[in-house]
Amino acid sequence: QMSDYWQATVTTPVNIAVIKYWGKRSVSLNLPTNSSLSVTLHQDQLCTTTTAQCSASFEKDRLWLNGKEEEIKPGGRTDTCISEMKRLRKQYEEQYEDSHAVSTWHVHLASFNNFPTAAGLASSASGYAALVHSLATVYRLPYTSTELSLIARQGSGSACRSLFGGFVAWDTGVNEDGSDSKARQVASEDHWDDINAVICIVSDEKKGTSSTTGMQRTVETSPLIQERIRLVPGRMEEMERAISAQDFDAFAQLTMKDSNNFHAVCLDTSPPIFYMNDVSRAIVALVHEFNRVSIGQKRGHRAAYTFDAGPNAVIYCLRRNVKDIVNMIMHYFPQAEPFKDTYKVFYAKDTPGM
Ligand code: PMV
């Protein structure tokens, strides 16, 4: 007799924070010391596609990343997300007296990024979000994105924000069990659809200090993180206002300030953590120079850089300014190779000619 076999495939985009998550108040539950806010990129830019299968004939849970099998460590973050999803499925079977005991089956997960994993771009956000979303789909669970965000968060904090499109906040919450530390959509992609992200791959090497290690060291050693924790609630409010008013000038200023504050906190950590390099700093200078011109013409900021736990830059801008920014990058980084999407993503591996 053939055993039952269920399958679903989902695609989940990467998100890039404009108010950064940095610091955990609980390492085991991935509970943050501050709220954060991000923009979910377009699916054709950077995303993860994950197929989940479950079958009574599978002997264990298995995971493949870009075709290569990865070990699922018992009690690790992937294992936690899978068990949480099985638990939700079991509740559902009990509640609806569903005769398919799918919650007892093992799962196979195959996940592909549409960008090189080696490019040093954070793939954990889209990766864990796709994992949770694919299981919710294969299990036919009627859960909302906010409910699923509670589980994706336990895989990787930033993953909870990738379950929504558009502009997404992750509220710290106050409960010790993390039950209110979840994502919420601030505005849909349609609300402000002419925001673009120009991604500059500055280095394709794997980052030196993982976000988990970095956050722990910051919380333990940086006095400046306390100031950041005081600062962020006000910035969250200002950022939500800027987004609802489609005020790019305010959005850009807050985005750059928050990225710089996050990297200052990393520098204040002992031993210090340097995520940005000389090329990153050259991009910072270029963007400020680009803005100086438009501010002089009373047009306000036209571009905003932001850097995560690595040297790659994401430059947010309105669609009408993409061409000027791409031309500027190509001018100062003539060796940049267009990759994937010719006007959005560039390699700028070497020191700039400036
Ligand atoms: O989700 P994690 O644990 O990889 O942490 C992400 C941290 C930053 O990317 C630096 C900031 C953020 O909010 O995404």
Coordinates of C-alpha atoms and ligand atoms in Angstrom, one line a residue:
Q1 CA 0.0 0.0 0.0
M2 CA 1.3 3.4 -1.0
S3 CA 1.7 5.7 2.0
D4 CA 0.2 9.2 2.0
Y5 CA 2.5 12.0 0.8
W6 CA 1.8 15.7 1.3
Q7 CA 3.8 18.5 -0.3
A8 CA 3.9 22.3 -0.5
T9 CA 6.2 25.0 -1.9
V10 CA 6.5 28.6 -0.8
T11 CA 8.7 31.6 -1.7
T12 CA 9.7 34.1 1.0
P13 CA 11.6 37.3 0.5
V14 CA 14.6 38.7 2.5
N15 CA 13.9 41.7 4.7
I16 CA 16.3 44.4 5.5
A17 CA 15.9 46.4 8.8
V18 CA 15.8 50.2 8.9
I19 CA 15.6 50.0 12.7
K20 CA 17.9 47.2 13.7
Y21 CA 17.4 44.3 16.0
W22 CA 20.6 44.0 18.1
G23 CA 20.6 42.3 21.5
K24 CA 18.6 39.4 23.1
R25 CA 16.9 39.4 26.4
S26 CA 16.4 35.7 26.0
V27 CA 18.8 33.6 23.9
S28 CA 16.8 30.4 24.0
L29 CA 13.6 32.2 22.8
N30 CA 15.2 34.9 20.6
L31 CA 13.5 37.7 22.5
P32 CA 15.0 41.1 21.6
T33 CA 16.1 44.0 23.8
N34 CA 14.5 46.5 21.3
S35 CA 11.7 46.6 18.7
S36 CA 12.8 46.7 15.1
L37 CA 11.3 47.6 11.7
S38 CA 12.2 46.4 8.2
V39 CA 11.2 46.5 4.6
T40 CA 10.5 43.2 2.9
L41 CA 12.3 43.1 -0.5
H42 CA 10.5 42.1 -3.6
Q43 CA 10.4 38.3 -4.4
D44 CA 12.3 38.8 -7.6
Q45 CA 15.2 40.4 -5.7
L46 CA 16.3 38.1 -2.9
C47 CA 14.3 35.2 -1.7
T48 CA 14.2 31.6 -0.4
T49 CA 12.0 28.9 -2.0
T50 CA 11.3 26.0 0.2
T51 CA 9.5 22.7 -0.5
A52 CA 8.2 20.8 2.5
Q53 CA 7.1 17.2 2.2
C54 CA 5.8 14.9 4.8
S55 CA 5.1 11.2 4.6
A56 CA 4.5 8.3 6.9
S57 CA 7.3 6.5 5.1
F58 CA 10.0 9.1 6.0
E59 CA 12.4 7.8 8.7
K60 CA 13.6 11.1 10.0
D61 CA 13.3 14.9 9.5
R62 CA 15.8 16.0 6.8
L63 CA 16.9 19.4 5.4
W64 CA 18.7 20.4 2.2
L65 CA 20.1 23.9 1.7
N66 CA 20.8 24.6 -2.0
G67 CA 21.0 20.9 -2.7
K68 CA 23.3 20.0 0.1
E69 CA 22.0 18.1 3.1
E70 CA 22.5 19.8 6.5
E71 CA 22.3 18.1 9.8
I72 CA 19.3 19.0 12.0
K73 CA 20.8 19.3 15.4
P74 CA 18.4 18.1 18.2
G75 CA 17.2 21.1 20.2
G76 CA 18.8 23.5 17.6
R77 CA 16.8 26.3 16.0
T78 CA 15.6 24.3 12.9
D79 CA 14.6 21.4 15.1
T80 CA 12.7 23.9 17.4
C81 CA 10.8 25.4 14.4
I82 CA 9.9 21.9 13.1
S83 CA 8.7 20.7 16.5
E84 CA 6.6 23.8 17.1
M85 CA 4.9 23.4 13.7
K86 CA 4.2 19.7 14.5
R87 CA 2.7 20.8 17.8
L88 CA 0.4 23.2 16.0
R89 CA -0.6 20.5 13.5
K90 CA -1.3 18.1 16.4
Q91 CA -3.6 20.7 18.1
Y92 CA -5.4 21.2 14.8
E93 CA -5.9 17.4 14.3
E94 CA -7.4 17.2 17.8
Q95 CA -9.5 20.3 17.4
Y96 CA -11.0 19.3 14.0
E97 CA -10.9 15.6 14.6
D98 CA -8.7 15.3 11.4
S99 CA -8.0 11.7 10.7
H100 CA -4.7 12.4 9.0
A101 CA -2.1 11.9 11.7
V102 CA 0.3 14.1 9.7
S103 CA 1.8 15.5 12.9
T104 CA 3.4 12.2 13.6
W105 CA 5.1 12.0 10.2
H106 CA 8.6 13.1 9.5
V107 CA 9.3 16.1 7.2
H108 CA 11.8 16.7 4.3
L109 CA 12.6 20.3 3.6
A110 CA 14.5 21.5 0.5
S111 CA 15.4 25.1 0.5
F112 CA 17.0 27.2 -2.3
N113 CA 18.1 30.8 -2.2
N114 CA 17.9 32.7 -5.5
F115 CA 21.2 34.5 -4.6
P116 CA 24.6 33.0 -3.9
T117 CA 24.8 31.9 -0.3
A118 CA 28.4 32.9 -0.4
A119 CA 27.5 36.5 -1.2
G120 CA 27.4 37.3 2.5
L121 CA 23.8 38.4 2.5
A122 CA 21.7 37.3 5.4
S123 CA 19.7 34.3 4.4
S124 CA 18.5 33.3 7.8
A125 CA 15.5 35.7 7.7
S126 CA 14.0 34.4 4.5
G127 CA 15.2 30.8 5.3
Y128 CA 13.4 30.3 8.6
A129 CA 10.4 32.3 7.4
A130 CA 10.1 30.0 4.4
L131 CA 10.6 26.9 6.6
V132 CA 7.7 27.9 8.9
H133 CA 5.5 29.0 6.1
S134 CA 6.1 25.9 4.0
L135 CA 5.1 23.7 7.0
A136 CA 2.0 25.8 7.8
T137 CA 1.0 25.3 4.1
V138 CA 1.7 21.6 3.9
Y139 CA -0.1 21.1 7.2
R140 CA -3.1 23.2 6.0
L141 CA -3.0 25.2 9.1
P142 CA -5.3 28.3 9.3
Y143 CA -2.8 30.4 11.2
T144 CA -2.1 34.1 10.5
S145 CA 1.3 35.5 9.6
T146 CA 1.5 37.1 13.1
E147 CA 1.0 33.7 14.8
L148 CA 3.5 32.1 12.5
S149 CA 6.0 34.9 13.2
L150 CA 6.2 33.7 16.9
I151 CA 7.7 30.4 15.6
A152 CA 9.9 31.9 12.8
R153 CA 11.3 34.2 15.5
Q154 CA 12.7 31.2 17.3
G155 CA 14.6 30.2 14.2
S156 CA 16.2 33.6 13.7
G157 CA 14.9 36.8 15.2
S158 CA 14.8 38.7 12.0
A159 CA 12.9 35.9 10.3
C160 CA 9.6 36.8 12.0
R161 CA 9.5 40.0 9.9
S162 CA 9.8 38.1 6.6
L163 CA 6.3 36.6 6.9
F164 CA 4.8 39.9 5.8
G165 CA 5.4 42.0 2.7
G166 CA 5.9 45.7 2.9
F167 CA 6.9 47.5 6.1
V168 CA 7.0 45.3 9.1
A169 CA 7.6 45.9 12.8
W170 CA 8.7 43.3 15.3
D171 CA 7.5 44.4 18.8
T172 CA 9.7 43.4 21.7
G173 CA 6.8 42.4 23.8
V174 CA 6.9 42.1 27.6
N175 CA 6.0 38.5 28.4
E176 CA 8.8 36.2 29.5
D177 CA 7.5 33.3 27.4
G178 CA 7.7 35.5 24.2
S179 CA 4.0 35.2 23.5
D180 CA 3.8 38.9 22.6
S181 CA 7.1 39.2 20.8
K182 CA 5.8 39.0 17.2
A183 CA 5.7 40.8 13.9
R184 CA 3.0 43.1 12.6
Q185 CA 2.6 44.8 9.2
V186 CA 3.0 48.6 9.5
A187 CA 2.0 49.2 5.9
S188 CA 1.6 47.0 2.8
E189 CA 3.9 47.2 -0.2
D190 CA 1.1 48.9 -2.1
H191 CA 1.0 51.8 0.4
W192 CA 4.5 53.0 -0.7
D193 CA 5.4 50.9 -3.7
D194 CA 8.1 53.1 -5.2
I195 CA 10.7 52.3 -2.5
N196 CA 13.6 50.4 -4.0
A197 CA 16.7 48.6 -2.5
V198 CA 20.0 48.8 -4.4
I199 CA 22.2 46.1 -3.0
C200 CA 26.0 46.4 -3.1
I201 CA 27.9 43.2 -2.4
V202 CA 31.1 44.6 -0.8
S203 CA 32.4 41.2 0.2
D204 CA 31.3 37.7 -0.4
E205 CA 33.2 36.2 2.5
K206 CA 31.4 34.7 5.4
K207 CA 31.0 37.2 8.2
G208 CA 33.4 37.1 11.1
T209 CA 31.2 37.3 14.2
S210 CA 27.8 35.7 14.0
S211 CA 24.8 37.8 15.0
T212 CA 24.1 35.5 18.0
T213 CA 27.7 35.8 19.3
G214 CA 27.9 39.5 18.5
M215 CA 24.6 40.4 20.3
Q216 CA 25.6 38.4 23.4
R217 CA 28.9 40.2 23.6
T218 CA 27.3 43.6 23.0
V219 CA 24.7 43.0 25.8
E220 CA 27.4 41.8 28.2
T221 CA 30.0 44.5 27.5
S222 CA 28.6 47.6 25.9
P223 CA 27.5 50.5 28.0
L224 CA 26.3 52.2 24.8
I225 CA 23.7 49.5 24.2
Q226 CA 21.7 50.9 27.1
E227 CA 21.5 54.3 25.4
R228 CA 20.3 52.5 22.2
I229 CA 17.6 50.7 24.1
R230 CA 16.4 54.1 25.4
L231 CA 16.5 55.6 21.9
V232 CA 14.8 53.0 19.8
P233 CA 11.1 53.3 21.0
G234 CA 11.1 57.0 19.9
R235 CA 12.7 56.0 16.6
M236 CA 10.1 53.3 16.0
E237 CA 7.3 55.9 16.3
E238 CA 9.1 58.3 14.0
M239 CA 9.7 55.6 11.5
E240 CA 6.1 54.5 11.5
R241 CA 5.1 58.1 11.0
A242 CA 7.5 58.6 8.1
I243 CA 6.2 55.4 6.4
S244 CA 2.5 56.3 6.8
A245 CA 3.2 59.8 5.5
Q246 CA 5.5 58.5 2.7
D247 CA 8.1 61.0 3.9
F248 CA 11.3 59.7 2.3
D249 CA 13.4 62.5 3.7
A250 CA 12.5 61.4 7.3
F251 CA 12.7 57.7 6.4
A252 CA 16.2 58.2 5.0
Q253 CA 17.6 60.2 7.9
L254 CA 16.3 57.7 10.5
T255 CA 17.5 54.7 8.5
M256 CA 21.1 56.0 8.3
K257 CA 21.2 57.2 11.9
D258 CA 20.0 53.8 13.2
S259 CA 22.5 51.8 11.1
N260 CA 25.3 54.1 12.4
N261 CA 24.1 53.7 16.0
F262 CA 24.0 49.9 15.6
H263 CA 27.6 49.9 14.2
A264 CA 28.7 52.3 17.0
V265 CA 27.3 49.9 19.6
C266 CA 29.3 47.1 17.9
L267 CA 32.4 49.2 18.2
D268 CA 31.6 49.8 21.8
T269 CA 31.6 46.1 22.4
S270 CA 34.6 44.5 24.0
P271 CA 36.5 43.2 22.0
P272 CA 35.0 45.5 19.4
I273 CA 33.1 44.1 16.4
F274 CA 33.8 45.6 12.9
Y275 CA 31.2 44.7 10.4
M276 CA 31.8 47.6 8.0
N277 CA 35.0 47.9 6.1
D278 CA 36.7 50.6 4.0
V279 CA 34.4 50.0 1.0
S280 CA 31.4 50.2 3.2
R281 CA 32.6 53.5 4.6
A282 CA 33.3 54.8 1.0
I283 CA 29.6 54.0 0.2
V284 CA 28.5 55.9 3.3
A285 CA 30.5 58.9 2.1
L286 CA 29.1 58.6 -1.4
V287 CA 25.5 58.5 -0.2
H288 CA 26.0 61.6 2.0
E289 CA 27.6 63.4 -1.0
F290 CA 24.7 62.4 -3.2
N291 CA 22.3 63.7 -0.6
R292 CA 24.2 66.9 0.0
V293 CA 23.5 67.9 -3.6
S294 CA 19.7 67.2 -3.3
I295 CA 19.5 68.8 0.1
G296 CA 21.1 71.9 -1.4
Q297 CA 18.4 71.9 -4.0
K298 CA 15.8 71.7 -1.3
R299 CA 14.8 68.2 -2.4
G300 CA 15.8 66.5 0.8
H301 CA 17.5 63.1 1.1
R302 CA 17.2 60.9 -1.9
A303 CA 19.2 57.8 -0.6
A304 CA 19.7 56.0 2.6
Y305 CA 22.3 53.3 3.3
T306 CA 22.0 50.6 5.9
F307 CA 24.4 47.8 6.9
D308 CA 23.6 44.6 8.8
A309 CA 26.1 42.3 10.5
G310 CA 28.5 42.5 7.5
P311 CA 30.1 45.0 5.1
N312 CA 27.4 44.8 2.3
A313 CA 25.4 48.0 1.7
V314 CA 21.7 48.2 1.1
I315 CA 20.7 51.6 -0.3
Y316 CA 17.0 52.5 -0.1
C317 CA 15.7 55.1 -2.5
L318 CA 12.7 56.0 -4.5
R319 CA 12.4 54.4 -7.9
R320 CA 13.0 57.6 -9.8
N321 CA 16.4 57.9 -8.2
V322 CA 17.6 54.3 -8.8
K323 CA 19.3 55.2 -12.1
D324 CA 21.3 58.1 -10.6
I325 CA 22.4 55.9 -7.7
V326 CA 23.4 53.0 -9.9
N327 CA 25.3 55.4 -12.1
M328 CA 27.1 56.8 -9.1
I329 CA 28.0 53.3 -7.8
M330 CA 29.2 52.2 -11.3
H331 CA 31.3 55.4 -11.6
Y332 CA 33.1 55.0 -8.3
F333 CA 33.3 51.2 -8.5
P334 CA 34.0 50.6 -12.2
Q335 CA 34.9 47.0 -11.5
A336 CA 31.5 46.3 -10.1
E337 CA 29.9 43.3 -11.9
P338 CA 26.1 43.5 -12.3
F339 CA 24.6 40.3 -10.9
K340 CA 21.1 38.9 -11.1
D341 CA 19.2 42.1 -11.5
T342 CA 21.3 44.5 -13.6
Y343 CA 20.2 47.7 -11.9
K344 CA 19.7 46.4 -8.3
V345 CA 22.6 44.3 -7.3
F346 CA 26.3 44.8 -7.8
Y347 CA 29.6 43.2 -6.7
A348 CA 32.0 45.9 -5.6
K349 CA 34.7 43.6 -4.2
D350 CA 37.8 45.8 -4.5
T351 CA 38.7 49.1 -3.1
P352 CA 37.0 52.0 -4.9
G353 CA 38.8 54.1 -7.4
M354 CA 38.3 57.3 -5.5
Ligands
PMV1 O1 18.1 37.4 12.9 P1 19.5 37.4 13.2 O2 19.8 36.7 14.5 O3 20.4 37.0 12.1 O4 19.9 39.0 13.5 C1 19.8 40.0 12.5 C2 20.5 41.2 13.0 C3 20.6 42.3 12.0 O5 20.5 41.8 10.7 C4 21.9 43.0 12.1 C5 19.5 43.4 12.2 C6 18.1 43.1 11.8 O6 17.2 43.6 12.5 O7 17.9 42.3 10.8

